[in-house]
Every structure is written in C-alpha cells, then in structure tokens.
PDB file of C-alpha atoms and ligand atoms in Angstrom:
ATOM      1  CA  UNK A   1       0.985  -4.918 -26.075  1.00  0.00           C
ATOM      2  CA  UNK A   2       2.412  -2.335 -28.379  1.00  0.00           C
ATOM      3  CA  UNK A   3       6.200  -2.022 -27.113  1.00  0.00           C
ATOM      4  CA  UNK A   4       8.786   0.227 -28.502  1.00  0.00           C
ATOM      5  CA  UNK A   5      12.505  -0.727 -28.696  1.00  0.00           C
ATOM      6  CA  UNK A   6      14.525   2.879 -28.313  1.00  0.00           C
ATOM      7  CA  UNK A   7      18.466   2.623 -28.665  1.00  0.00           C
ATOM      8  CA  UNK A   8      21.258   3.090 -31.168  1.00  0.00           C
ATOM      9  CA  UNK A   9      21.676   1.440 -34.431  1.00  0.00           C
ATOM     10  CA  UNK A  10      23.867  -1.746 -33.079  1.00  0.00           C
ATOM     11  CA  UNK A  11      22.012  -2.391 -30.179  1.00  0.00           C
ATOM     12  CA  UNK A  12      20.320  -5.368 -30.882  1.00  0.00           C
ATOM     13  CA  UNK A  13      17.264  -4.142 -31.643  1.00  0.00           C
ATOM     14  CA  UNK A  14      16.140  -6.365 -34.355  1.00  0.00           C
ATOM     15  CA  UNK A  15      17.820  -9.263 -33.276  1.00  0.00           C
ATOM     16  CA  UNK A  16      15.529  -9.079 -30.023  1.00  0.00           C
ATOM     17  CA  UNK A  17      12.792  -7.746 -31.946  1.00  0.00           C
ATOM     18  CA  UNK A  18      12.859 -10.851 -34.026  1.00  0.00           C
ATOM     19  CA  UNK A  19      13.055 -13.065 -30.839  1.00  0.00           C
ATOM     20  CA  UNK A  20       9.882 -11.276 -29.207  1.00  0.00           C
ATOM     21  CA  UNK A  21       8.062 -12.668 -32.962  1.00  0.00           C
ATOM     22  CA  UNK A  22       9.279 -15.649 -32.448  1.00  0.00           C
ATOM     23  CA  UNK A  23       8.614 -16.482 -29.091  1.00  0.00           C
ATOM     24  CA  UNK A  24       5.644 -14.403 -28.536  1.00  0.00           C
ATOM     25  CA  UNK A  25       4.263 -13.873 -31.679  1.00  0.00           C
ATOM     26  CA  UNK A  26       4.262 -10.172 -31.711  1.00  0.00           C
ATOM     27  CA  UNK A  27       4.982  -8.576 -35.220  1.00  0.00           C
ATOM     28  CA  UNK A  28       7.934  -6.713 -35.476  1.00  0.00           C
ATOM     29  CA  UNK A  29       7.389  -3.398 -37.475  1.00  0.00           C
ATOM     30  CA  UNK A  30      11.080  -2.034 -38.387  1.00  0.00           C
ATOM     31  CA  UNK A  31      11.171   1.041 -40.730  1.00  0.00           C
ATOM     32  CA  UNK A  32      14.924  -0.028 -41.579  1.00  0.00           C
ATOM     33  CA  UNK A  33      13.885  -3.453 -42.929  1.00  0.00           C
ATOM     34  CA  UNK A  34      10.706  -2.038 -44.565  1.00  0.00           C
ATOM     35  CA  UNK A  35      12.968   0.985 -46.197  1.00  0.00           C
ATOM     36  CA  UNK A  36      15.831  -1.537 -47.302  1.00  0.00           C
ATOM     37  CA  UNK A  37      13.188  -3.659 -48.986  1.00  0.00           C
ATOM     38  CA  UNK A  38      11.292  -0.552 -50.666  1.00  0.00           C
ATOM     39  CA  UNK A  39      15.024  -0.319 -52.230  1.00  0.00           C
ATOM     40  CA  UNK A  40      15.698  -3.958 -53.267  1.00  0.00           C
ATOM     41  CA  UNK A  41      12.203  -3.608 -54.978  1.00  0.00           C
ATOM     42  CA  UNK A  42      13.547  -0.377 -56.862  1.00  0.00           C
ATOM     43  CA  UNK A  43      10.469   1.488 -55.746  1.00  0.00           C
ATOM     44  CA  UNK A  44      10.185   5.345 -55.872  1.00  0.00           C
ATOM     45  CA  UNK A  45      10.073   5.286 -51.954  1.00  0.00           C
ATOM     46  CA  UNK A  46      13.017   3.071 -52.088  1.00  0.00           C
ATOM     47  CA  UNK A  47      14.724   5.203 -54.240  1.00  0.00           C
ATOM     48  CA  UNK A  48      13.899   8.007 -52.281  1.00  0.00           C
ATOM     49  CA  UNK A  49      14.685   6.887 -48.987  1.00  0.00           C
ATOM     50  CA  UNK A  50      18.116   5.565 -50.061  1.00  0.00           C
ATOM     51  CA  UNK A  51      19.919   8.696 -50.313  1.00  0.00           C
ATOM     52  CA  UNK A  52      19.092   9.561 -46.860  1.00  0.00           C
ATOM     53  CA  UNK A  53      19.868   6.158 -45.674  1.00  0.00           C
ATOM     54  CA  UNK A  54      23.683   5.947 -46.984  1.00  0.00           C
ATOM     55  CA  UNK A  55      24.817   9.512 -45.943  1.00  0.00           C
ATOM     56  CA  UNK A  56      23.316   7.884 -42.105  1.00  0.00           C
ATOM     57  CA  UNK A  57      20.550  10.696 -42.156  1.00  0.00           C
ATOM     58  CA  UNK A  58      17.364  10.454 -41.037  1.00  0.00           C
ATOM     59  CA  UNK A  59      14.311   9.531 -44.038  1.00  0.00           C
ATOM     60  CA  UNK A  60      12.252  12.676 -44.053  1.00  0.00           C
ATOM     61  CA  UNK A  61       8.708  11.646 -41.636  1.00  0.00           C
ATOM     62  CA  UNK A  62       6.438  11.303 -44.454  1.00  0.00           C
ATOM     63  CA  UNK A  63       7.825   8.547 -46.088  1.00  0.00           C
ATOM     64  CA  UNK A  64       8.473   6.405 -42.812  1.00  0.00           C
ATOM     65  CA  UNK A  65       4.819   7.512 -40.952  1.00  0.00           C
ATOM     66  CA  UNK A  66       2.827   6.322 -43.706  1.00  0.00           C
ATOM     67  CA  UNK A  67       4.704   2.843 -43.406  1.00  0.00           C
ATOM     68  CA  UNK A  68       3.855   2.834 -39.884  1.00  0.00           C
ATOM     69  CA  UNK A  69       0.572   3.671 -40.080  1.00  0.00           C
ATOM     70  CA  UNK A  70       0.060   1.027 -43.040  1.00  0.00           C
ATOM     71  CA  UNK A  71       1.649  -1.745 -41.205  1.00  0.00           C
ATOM     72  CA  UNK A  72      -0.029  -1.037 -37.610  1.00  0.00           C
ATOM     73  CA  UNK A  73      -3.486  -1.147 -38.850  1.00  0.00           C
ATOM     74  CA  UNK A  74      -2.889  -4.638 -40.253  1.00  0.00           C
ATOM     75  CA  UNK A  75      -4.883  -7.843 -39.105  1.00  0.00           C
ATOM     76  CA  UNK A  76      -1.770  -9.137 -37.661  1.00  0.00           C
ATOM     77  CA  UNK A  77      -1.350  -6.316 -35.394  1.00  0.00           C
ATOM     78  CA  UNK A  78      -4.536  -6.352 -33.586  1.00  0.00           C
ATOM     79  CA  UNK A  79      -2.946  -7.988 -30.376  1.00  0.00           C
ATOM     80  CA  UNK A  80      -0.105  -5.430 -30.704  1.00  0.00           C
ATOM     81  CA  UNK A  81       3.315  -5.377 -32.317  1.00  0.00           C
ATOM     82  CA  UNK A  82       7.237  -4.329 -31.549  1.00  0.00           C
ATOM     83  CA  UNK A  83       8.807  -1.160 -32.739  1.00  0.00           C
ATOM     84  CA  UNK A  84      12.359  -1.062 -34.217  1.00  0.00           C
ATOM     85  CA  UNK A  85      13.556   1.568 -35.291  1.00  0.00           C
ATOM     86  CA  UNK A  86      10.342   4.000 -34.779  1.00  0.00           C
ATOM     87  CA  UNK A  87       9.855   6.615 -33.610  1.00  0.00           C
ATOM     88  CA  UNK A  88      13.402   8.254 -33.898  1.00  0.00           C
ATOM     89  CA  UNK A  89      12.603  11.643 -33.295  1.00  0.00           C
ATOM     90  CA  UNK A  90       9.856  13.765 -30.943  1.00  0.00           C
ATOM     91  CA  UNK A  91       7.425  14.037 -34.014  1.00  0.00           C
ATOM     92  CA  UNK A  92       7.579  10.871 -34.716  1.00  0.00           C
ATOM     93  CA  UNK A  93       6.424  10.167 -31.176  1.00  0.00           C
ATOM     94  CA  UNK A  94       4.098  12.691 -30.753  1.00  0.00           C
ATOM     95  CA  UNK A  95       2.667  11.344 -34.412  1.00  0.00           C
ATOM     96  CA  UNK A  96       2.511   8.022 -33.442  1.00  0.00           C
ATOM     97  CA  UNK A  97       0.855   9.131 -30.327  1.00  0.00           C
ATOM     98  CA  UNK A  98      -2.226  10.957 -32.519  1.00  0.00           C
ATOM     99  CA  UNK A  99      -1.975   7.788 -34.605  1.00  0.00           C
ATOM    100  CA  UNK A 100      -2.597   5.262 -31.897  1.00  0.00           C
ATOM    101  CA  UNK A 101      -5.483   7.580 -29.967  1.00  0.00           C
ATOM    102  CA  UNK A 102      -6.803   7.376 -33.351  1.00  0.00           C
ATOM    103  CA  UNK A 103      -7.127   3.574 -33.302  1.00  0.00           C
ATOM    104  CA  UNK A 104      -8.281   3.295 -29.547  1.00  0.00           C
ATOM    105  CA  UNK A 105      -4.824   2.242 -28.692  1.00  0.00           C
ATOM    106  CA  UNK A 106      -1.645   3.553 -26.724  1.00  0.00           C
ATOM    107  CA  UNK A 107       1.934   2.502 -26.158  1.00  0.00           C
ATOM    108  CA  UNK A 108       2.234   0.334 -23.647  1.00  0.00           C
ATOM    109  CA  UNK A 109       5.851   0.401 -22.919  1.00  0.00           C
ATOM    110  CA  UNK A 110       9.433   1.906 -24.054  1.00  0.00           C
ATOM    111  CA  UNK A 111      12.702   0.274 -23.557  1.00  0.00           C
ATOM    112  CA  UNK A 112      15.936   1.853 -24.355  1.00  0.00           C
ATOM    113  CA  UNK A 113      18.777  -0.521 -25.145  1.00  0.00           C
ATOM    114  CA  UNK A 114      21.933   0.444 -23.687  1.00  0.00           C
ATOM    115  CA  UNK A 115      25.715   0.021 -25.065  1.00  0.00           C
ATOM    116  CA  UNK A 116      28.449   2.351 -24.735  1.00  0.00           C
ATOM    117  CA  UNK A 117      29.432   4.294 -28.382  1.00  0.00           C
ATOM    118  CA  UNK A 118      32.439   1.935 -28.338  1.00  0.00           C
ATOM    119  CA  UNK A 119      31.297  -1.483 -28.427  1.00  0.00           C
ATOM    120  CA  UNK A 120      28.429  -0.217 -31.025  1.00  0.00           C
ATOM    121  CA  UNK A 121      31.067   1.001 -33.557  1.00  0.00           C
ATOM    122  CA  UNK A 122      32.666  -2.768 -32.629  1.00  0.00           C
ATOM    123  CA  UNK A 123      29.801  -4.341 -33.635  1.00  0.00           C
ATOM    124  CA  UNK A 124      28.465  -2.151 -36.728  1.00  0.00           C
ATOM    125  CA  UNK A 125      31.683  -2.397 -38.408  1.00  0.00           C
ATOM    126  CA  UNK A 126      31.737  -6.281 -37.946  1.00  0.00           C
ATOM    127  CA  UNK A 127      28.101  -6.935 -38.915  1.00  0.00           C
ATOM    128  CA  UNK A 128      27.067  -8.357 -42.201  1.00  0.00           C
ATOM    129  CA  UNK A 129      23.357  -8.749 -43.617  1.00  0.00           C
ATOM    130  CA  UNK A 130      21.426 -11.301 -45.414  1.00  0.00           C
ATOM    131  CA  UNK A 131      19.822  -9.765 -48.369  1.00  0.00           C
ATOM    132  CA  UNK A 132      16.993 -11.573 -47.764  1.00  0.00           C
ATOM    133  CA  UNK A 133      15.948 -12.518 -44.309  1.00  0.00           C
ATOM    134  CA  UNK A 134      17.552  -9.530 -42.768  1.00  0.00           C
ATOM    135  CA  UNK A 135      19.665 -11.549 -40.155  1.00  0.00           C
ATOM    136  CA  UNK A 136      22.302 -10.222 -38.375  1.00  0.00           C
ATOM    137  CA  UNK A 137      25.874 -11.735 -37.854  1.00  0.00           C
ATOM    138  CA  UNK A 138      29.209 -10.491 -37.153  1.00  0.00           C
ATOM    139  CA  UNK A 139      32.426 -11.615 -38.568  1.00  0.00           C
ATOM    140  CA  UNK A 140      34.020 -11.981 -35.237  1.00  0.00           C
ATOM    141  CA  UNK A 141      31.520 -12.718 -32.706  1.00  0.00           C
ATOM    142  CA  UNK A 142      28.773 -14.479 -34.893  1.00  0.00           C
ATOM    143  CA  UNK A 143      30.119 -15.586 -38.368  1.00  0.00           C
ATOM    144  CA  UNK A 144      28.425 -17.517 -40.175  1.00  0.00           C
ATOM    145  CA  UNK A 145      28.687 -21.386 -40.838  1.00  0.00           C
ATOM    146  CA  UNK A 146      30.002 -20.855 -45.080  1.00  0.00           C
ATOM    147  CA  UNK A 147      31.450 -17.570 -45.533  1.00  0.00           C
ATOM    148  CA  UNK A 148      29.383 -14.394 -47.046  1.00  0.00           C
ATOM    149  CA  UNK A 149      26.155 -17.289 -46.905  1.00  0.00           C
ATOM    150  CA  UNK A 150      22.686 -16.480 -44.634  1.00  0.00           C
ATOM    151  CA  UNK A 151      22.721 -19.664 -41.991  1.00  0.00           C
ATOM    152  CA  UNK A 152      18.820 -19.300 -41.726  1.00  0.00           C
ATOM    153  CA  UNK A 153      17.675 -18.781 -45.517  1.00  0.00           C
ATOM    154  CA  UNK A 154      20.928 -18.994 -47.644  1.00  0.00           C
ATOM    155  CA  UNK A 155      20.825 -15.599 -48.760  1.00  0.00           C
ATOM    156  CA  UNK A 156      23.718 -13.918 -49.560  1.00  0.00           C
ATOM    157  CA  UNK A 157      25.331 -11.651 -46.942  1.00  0.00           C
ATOM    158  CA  UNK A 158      26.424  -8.044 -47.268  1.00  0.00           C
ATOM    159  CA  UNK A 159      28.021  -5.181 -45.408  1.00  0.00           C
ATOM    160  CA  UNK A 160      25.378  -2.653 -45.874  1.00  0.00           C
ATOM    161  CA  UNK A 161      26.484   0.760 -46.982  1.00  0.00           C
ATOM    162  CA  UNK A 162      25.645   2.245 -44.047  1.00  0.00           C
ATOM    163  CA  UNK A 163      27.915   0.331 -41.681  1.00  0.00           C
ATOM    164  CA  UNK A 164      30.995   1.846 -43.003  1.00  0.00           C
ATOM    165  CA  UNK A 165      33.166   3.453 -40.568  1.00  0.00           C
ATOM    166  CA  UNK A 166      31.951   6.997 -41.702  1.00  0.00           C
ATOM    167  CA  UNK A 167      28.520   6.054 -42.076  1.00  0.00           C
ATOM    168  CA  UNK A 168      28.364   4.694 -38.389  1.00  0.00           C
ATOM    169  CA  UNK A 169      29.151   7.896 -36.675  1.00  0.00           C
ATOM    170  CA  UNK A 170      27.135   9.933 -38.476  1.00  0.00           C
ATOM    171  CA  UNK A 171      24.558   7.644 -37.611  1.00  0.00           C
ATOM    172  CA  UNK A 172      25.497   7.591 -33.973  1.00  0.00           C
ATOM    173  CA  UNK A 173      25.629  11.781 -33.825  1.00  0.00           C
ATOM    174  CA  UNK A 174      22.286  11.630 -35.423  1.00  0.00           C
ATOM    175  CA  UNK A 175      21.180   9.064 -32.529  1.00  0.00           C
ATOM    176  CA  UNK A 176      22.283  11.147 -29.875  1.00  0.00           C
ATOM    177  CA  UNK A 177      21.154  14.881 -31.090  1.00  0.00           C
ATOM    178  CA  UNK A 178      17.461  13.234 -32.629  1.00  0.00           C
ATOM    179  CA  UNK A 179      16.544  10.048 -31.003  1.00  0.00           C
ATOM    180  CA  UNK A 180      18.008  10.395 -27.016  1.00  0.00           C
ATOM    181  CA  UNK A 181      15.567  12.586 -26.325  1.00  0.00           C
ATOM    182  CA  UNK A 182      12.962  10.487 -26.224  1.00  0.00           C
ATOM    183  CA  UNK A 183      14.605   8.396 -23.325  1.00  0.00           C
ATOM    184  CA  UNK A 184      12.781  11.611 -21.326  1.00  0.00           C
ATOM    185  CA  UNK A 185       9.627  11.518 -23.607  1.00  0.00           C
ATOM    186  CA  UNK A 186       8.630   8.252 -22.440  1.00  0.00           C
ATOM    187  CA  UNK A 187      10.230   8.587 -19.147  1.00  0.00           C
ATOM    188  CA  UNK A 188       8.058  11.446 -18.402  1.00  0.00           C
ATOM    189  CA  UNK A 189       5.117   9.153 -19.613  1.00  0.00           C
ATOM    190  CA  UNK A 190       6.082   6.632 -16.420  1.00  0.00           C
ATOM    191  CA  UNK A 191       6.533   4.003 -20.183  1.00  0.00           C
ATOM    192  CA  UNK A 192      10.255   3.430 -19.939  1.00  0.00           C
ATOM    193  CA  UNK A 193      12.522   0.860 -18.995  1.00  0.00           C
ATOM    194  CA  UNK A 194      16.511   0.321 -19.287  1.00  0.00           C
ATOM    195  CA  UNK A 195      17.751  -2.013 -19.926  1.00  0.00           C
ATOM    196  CA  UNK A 196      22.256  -3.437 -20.406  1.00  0.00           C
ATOM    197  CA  UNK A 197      22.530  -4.457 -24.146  1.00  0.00           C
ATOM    198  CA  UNK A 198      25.975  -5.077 -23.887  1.00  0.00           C
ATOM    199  CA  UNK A 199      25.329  -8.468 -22.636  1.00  0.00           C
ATOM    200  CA  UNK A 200      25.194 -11.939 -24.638  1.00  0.00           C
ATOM    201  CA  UNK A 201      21.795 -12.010 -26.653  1.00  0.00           C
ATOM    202  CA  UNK A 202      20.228 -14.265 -24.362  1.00  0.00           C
ATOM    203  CA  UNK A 203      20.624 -12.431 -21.195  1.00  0.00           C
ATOM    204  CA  UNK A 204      19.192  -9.014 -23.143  1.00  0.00           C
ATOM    205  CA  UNK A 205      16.112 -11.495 -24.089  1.00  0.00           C
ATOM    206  CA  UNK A 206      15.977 -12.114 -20.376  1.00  0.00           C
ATOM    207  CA  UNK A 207      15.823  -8.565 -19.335  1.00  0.00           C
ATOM    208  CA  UNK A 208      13.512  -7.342 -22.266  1.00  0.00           C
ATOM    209  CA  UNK A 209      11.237 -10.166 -21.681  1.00  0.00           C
ATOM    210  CA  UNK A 210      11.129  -8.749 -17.595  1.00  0.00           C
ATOM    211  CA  UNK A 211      10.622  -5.504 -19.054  1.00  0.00           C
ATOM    212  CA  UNK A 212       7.536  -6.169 -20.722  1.00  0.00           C
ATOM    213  CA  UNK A 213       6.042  -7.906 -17.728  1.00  0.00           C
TER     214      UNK A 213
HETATM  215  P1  LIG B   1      17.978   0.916 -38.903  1.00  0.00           P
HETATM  216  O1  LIG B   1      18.038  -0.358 -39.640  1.00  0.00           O
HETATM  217  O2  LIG B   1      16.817   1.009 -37.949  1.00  0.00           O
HETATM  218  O3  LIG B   1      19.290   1.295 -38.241  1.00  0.00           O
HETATM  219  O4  LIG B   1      17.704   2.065 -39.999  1.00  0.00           O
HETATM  220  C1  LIG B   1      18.572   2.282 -41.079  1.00  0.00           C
HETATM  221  C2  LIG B   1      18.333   3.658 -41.664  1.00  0.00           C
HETATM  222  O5  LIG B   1      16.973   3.772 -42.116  1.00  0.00           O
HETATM  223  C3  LIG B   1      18.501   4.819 -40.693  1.00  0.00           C
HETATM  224  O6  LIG B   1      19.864   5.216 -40.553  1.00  0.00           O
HETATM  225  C4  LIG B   1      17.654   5.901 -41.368  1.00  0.00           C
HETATM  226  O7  LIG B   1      18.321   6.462 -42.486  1.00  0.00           O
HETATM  227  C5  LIG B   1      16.489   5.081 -41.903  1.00  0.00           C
HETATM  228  N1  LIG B   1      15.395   5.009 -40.894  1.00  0.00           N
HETATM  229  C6  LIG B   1      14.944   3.899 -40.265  1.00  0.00           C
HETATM  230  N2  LIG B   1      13.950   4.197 -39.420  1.00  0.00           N
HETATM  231  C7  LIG B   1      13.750   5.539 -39.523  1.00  0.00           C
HETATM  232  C8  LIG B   1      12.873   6.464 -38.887  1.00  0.00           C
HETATM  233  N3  LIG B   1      11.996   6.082 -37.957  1.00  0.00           N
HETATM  234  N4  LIG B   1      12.963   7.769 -39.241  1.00  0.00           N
HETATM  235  C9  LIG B   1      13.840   8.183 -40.186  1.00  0.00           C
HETATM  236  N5  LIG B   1      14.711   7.375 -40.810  1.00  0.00           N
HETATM  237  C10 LIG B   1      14.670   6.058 -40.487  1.00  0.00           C
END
C-alpha cells in the first residue's frame, strides 16, 4: 500500500502518519521531518532548505524529490509506505508518478485531511516539538507531563520557527494556491478520500484506517 496523506500543515498528518507505523508497520516518509533533521545535522541540504522553510515557502523540488526517491527505494519500503508532507505541488505528483512507474509501483490511495483555516491556526500556534523524536503536543490540548520535556523520548521541546503567527499563514496561502489542487489530481484518478480531521485523534485514526480499506 503506498498511501498519501494530503492536507494543511496542522492537520494531523504526522501524528496519524506515525500511528499507521505503529500499528501497521508502514514507514512513514515525511519531507518535513527528513528536512528538519538535514538542518539539526548542519548539512548543506539542511542549510539550504532552511531558508525556505522559515519564510513558510515551499523547498525548491530538487532537494525534496531526491529524498523521496532515496527513502522509497529502501528495503523497508518494499510493502509500501505513508506520505506526509509529499507531494505538495502538481510536479511533485506528476514526478512521483514517473518515479513509482519506474519501480513497478503506483499510489494506491490519497486522503485529504480536513480542518477549517481556523482551528489549524489554533493548533499551529499551540504546538510544540521534540527536537528529537518529532512528537507533537500542544500547550492547551496536549501538554506535556514536565513542561518544555518530550513525554516519549525526553527530548527537549520547541516552538519551531515556522509556527509563528506569520509563518502559519504564509504557510496556509501557500497550501491553498500549491497543494489544494491536488484534491482534483487524485480525485480525477478515482485515489481520493476525505476525510473530518477536526475530530479527537482517535476518531481521525478510525476514519483513515476505513479509508485505506
Ligand atoms: P511540514 O512539516 O510537512 O509542515 O513541512 C515543513 C516545511 O518543510 C514546509 O513548510 C516546507 O517549507 C518544507 N517542505 C516539506 N515538504 C515539502 C515538499 N514536499 N515540498 C516543498 N517543501 C516542503
């Protein structure tokens, strides 16, 4: 199964992606993780990518479709994996389209996560990072046991630069003039299914896990 996760930065993409590793052992390949790690390992690519990444721009395609293509042709991914945060734009699809064909393989399925603008600036503003593991909590609705400390690995949590308040709607124009159209890419391909991310995590593991059925 090779799924991919469409919707806004906020949605709950990686949180479910995470789940769907978890529970069903398929690996989650997420260009923001990969990216923010490239930085916290000072590499060119890292150093590259972060410029984009703080102004809430897009990474230019050749630095996230060589990640991609690295990552899907691992020995972990033979049985499939789970897309976060890729594609984000129409030539990303249609590249990971080529890619794919190229491997004997196809996407299976698309599922857009959907939350109104609001409640995503609500929950982007409130969300704080571990360094390390990459899990998500929010200050309100999911803080963690010891203040500004990772309840999974211990690592230290941080507001990332790009969920300040500027940052996020930048990042939510960029969502809906690059990334919405490929609700209609894959609807047109008979791949896509909706499904309500405003609910409690649970229930949106519920629906996903129907969607992939
Ligand atoms: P995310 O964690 O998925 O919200 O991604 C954080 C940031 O990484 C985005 O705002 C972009 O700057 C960059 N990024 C992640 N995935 C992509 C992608 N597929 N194409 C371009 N930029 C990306």
């Amino acid at each position: 199964m090779i799924a991919i996760l469409l919707g806004p930065p906020g949605s709950g993409k990686g949180t479910q992606a995470k789940r769907l590793w978890k529970e069903r052992h398929l690996p989650q390949l997420s260009t923001g993780d990969m990216l923010r790690s490239a930085i916290q390992s000072g590499t060119q690519l890292g150093v590259e990518a972060k410029s984009f990444m703080d102004r809430g721009l897009l990474v230019p395609d050749s630095i996230v479709v060589g990640l991609i293509e690295e990552r899907s042709k691992e020995d972990r991914c033979k049985e499939g994996f789970i897309l976060d945060g890729f594609p984000r734009t129409i030539s990303q699809a249609q590249t990971l389209d080529q890619m794919l064909i190229d491997q004997n393989r196809k996407v299976d399925r698309a599922v857009l996560f959907e939350v109104s603008d609001e409640e995503l600036v609500c929950r982007l503003s409130g969300r704080r990072t571990c360094t390390q593991c990459h899990t998500m909590f929010h200050m309100e609705h999911a803080p963690p046991h010891v203040s500004g400390v990772c309840d999974q690995c211990g690592g230290k949590l941080i507001q990332r630069n790009d969920d300040q308040p500027e940052v996020i709607q930048k990042r939510l124009l960029v969502y809906h003039r690059e990334t919405k159209p490929l609700v209609d890419f894959y609807a047109n391909q008979g791949k896509l299914k909706n499904i309500d991310a405003s609910q409690r995590a649970d229930a949106v593991s519920e629906a996903l896990g129907r969607a992939l059925q």
